[in-house]
Tab-separated table of C-alpha atoms in Angstrom:
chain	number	residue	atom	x	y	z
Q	1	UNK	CA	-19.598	-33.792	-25.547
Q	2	UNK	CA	-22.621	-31.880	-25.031
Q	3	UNK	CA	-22.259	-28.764	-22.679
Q	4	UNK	CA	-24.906	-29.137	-20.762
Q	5	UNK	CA	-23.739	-32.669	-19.685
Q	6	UNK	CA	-23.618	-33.540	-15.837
Q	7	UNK	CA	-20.837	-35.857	-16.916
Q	8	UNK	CA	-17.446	-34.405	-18.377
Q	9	UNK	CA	-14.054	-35.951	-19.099
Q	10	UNK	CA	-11.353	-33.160	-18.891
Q	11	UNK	CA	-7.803	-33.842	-19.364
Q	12	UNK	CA	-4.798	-31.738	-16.919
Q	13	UNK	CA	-1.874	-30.270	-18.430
Q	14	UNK	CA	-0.179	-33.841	-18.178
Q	15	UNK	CA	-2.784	-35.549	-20.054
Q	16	UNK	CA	-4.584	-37.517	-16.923
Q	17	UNK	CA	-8.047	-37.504	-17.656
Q	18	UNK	CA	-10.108	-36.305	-14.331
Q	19	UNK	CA	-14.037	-37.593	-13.934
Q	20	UNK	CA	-16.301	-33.901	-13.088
Q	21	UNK	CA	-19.527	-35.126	-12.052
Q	22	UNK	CA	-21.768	-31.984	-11.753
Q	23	UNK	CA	-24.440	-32.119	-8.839
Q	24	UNK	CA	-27.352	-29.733	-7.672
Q	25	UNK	CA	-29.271	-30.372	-4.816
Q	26	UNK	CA	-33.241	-29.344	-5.100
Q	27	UNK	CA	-34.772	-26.635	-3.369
Q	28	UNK	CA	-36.097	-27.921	-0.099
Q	29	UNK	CA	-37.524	-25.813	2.999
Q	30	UNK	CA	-35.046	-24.667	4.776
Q	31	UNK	CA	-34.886	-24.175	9.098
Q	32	UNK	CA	-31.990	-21.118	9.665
Q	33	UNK	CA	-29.361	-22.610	11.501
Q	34	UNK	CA	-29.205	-19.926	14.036
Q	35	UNK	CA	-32.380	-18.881	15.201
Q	36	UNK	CA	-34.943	-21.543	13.959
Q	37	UNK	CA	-37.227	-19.653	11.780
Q	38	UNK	CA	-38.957	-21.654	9.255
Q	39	UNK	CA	-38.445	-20.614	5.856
Q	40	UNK	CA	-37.939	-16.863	6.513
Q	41	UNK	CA	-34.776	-16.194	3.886
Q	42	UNK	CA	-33.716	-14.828	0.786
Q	43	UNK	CA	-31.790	-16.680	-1.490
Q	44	UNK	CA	-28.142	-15.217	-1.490
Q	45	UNK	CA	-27.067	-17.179	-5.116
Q	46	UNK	CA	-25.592	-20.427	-6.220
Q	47	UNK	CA	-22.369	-21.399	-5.058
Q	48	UNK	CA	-20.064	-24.611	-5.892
Q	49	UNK	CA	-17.584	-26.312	-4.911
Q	50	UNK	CA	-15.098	-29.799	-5.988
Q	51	UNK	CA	-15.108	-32.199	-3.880
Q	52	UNK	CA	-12.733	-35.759	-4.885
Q	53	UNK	CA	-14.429	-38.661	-4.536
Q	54	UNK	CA	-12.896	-42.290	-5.202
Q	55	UNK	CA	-11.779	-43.093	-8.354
Q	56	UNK	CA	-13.009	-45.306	-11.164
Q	57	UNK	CA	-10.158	-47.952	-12.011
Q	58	UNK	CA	-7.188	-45.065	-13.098
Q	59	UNK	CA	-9.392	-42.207	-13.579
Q	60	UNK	CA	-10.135	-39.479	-10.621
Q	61	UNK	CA	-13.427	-38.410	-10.011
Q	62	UNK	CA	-14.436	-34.811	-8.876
Q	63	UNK	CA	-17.959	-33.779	-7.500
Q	64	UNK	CA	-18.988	-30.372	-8.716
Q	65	UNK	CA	-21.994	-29.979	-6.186
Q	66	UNK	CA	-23.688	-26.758	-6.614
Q	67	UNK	CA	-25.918	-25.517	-3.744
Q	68	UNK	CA	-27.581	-22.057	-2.075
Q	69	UNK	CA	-26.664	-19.859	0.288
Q	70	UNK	CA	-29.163	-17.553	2.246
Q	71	UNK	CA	-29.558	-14.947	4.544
Q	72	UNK	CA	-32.306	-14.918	7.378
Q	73	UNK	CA	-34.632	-12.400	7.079
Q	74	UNK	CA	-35.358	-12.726	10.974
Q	75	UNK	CA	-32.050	-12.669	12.631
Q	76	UNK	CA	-29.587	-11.317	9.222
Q	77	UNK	CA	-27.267	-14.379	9.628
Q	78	UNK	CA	-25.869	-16.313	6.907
Q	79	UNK	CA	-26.164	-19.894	6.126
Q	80	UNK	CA	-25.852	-22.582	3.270
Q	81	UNK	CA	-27.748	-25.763	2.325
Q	82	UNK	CA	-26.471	-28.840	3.732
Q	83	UNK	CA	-24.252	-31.015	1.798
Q	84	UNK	CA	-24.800	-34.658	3.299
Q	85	UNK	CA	-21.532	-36.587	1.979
Q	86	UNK	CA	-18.900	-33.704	2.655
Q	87	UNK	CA	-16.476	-34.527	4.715
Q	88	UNK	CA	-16.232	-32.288	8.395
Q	89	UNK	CA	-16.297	-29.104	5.639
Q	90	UNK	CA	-12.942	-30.369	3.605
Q	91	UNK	CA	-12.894	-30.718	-0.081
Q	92	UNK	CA	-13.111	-34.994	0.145
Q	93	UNK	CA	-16.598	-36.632	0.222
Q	94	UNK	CA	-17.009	-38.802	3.367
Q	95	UNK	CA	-16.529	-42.297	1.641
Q	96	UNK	CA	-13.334	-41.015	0.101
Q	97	UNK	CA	-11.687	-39.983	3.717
Q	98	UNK	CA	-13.649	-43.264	5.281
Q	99	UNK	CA	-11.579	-45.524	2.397
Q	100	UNK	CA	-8.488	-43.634	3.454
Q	101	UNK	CA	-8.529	-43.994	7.051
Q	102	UNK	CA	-9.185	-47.909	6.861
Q	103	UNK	CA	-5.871	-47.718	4.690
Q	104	UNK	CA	-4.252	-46.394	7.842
Q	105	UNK	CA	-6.065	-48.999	9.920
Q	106	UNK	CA	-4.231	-51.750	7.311
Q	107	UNK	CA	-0.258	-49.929	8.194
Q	108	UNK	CA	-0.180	-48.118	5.075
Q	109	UNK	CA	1.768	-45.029	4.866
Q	110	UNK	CA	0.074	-41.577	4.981
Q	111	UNK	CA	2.689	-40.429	2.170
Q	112	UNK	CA	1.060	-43.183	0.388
Q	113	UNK	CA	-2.678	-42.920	1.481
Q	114	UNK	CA	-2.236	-38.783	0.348
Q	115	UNK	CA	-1.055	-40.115	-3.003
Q	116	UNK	CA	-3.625	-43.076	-3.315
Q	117	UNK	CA	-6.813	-40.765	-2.680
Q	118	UNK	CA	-5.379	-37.452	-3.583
Q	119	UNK	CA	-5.832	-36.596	-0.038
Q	120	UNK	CA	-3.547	-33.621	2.096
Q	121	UNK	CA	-2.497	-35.550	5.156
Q	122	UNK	CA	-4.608	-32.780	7.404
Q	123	UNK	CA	-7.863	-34.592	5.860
Q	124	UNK	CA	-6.699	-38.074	6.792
């Protein structure tokens, strides 16, 4: 597989193949969070981080989304892009947790639902 591929099949150390969907969100202008100046930062680098998403038949999938943080140049605070379908800043996107809670709603376990969706029971 090529290695600059957005798509990449790794296997674990037990041979389950996991889904790593690589994702970068495009440079947009920006509003700092704390004091509401308009495009008045300094990039601060690219960051990442895995987020699991629902799986396709047997096989997990994992969001790599890359993204930016900043610093203000008008009040010195820190702040990162938005990522839309993150769940309440855990490492589950929001359809993932969503799919897991109606699982609850249906009297399923939450031994099980933390098994089904590879979810701690903290995030559910």
């Amino acid at each position: 597989m090529d290695s600059s591929s957005c798509i990449k099949k790794i296997p674990d150390s037990n041979g389950v193949i996991t889904l790593f969907i690589h994702l970068q969100s495009p440079v947009a202008p920006l509003v700092c969070p704390h004091c509401s100046s308009f495009n008045h930062h300094i990039s601060k680098g690219l960051r990442s981080i895995e987020l699991k998403h629902f799986s396709f038949g047997s096989i997990p999938v994992v969001l790599v989304v890359s993204y930016h943080r900043y610093i203000c140049k008008d009040c010195s605070s820190y702040f990162s892009e938005n990522i839309p379908f993150q769940f309440d800043n855990r490492k589950a996107t929001v359809p993932n947790v969503q799919s897991a809670l109606f699982e609850m709603k249906e009297n399923h376990s939450m031994a099980s639902i933390s098994r089904m969706h590879d979810l701690g029971k903290n995030t559910i």
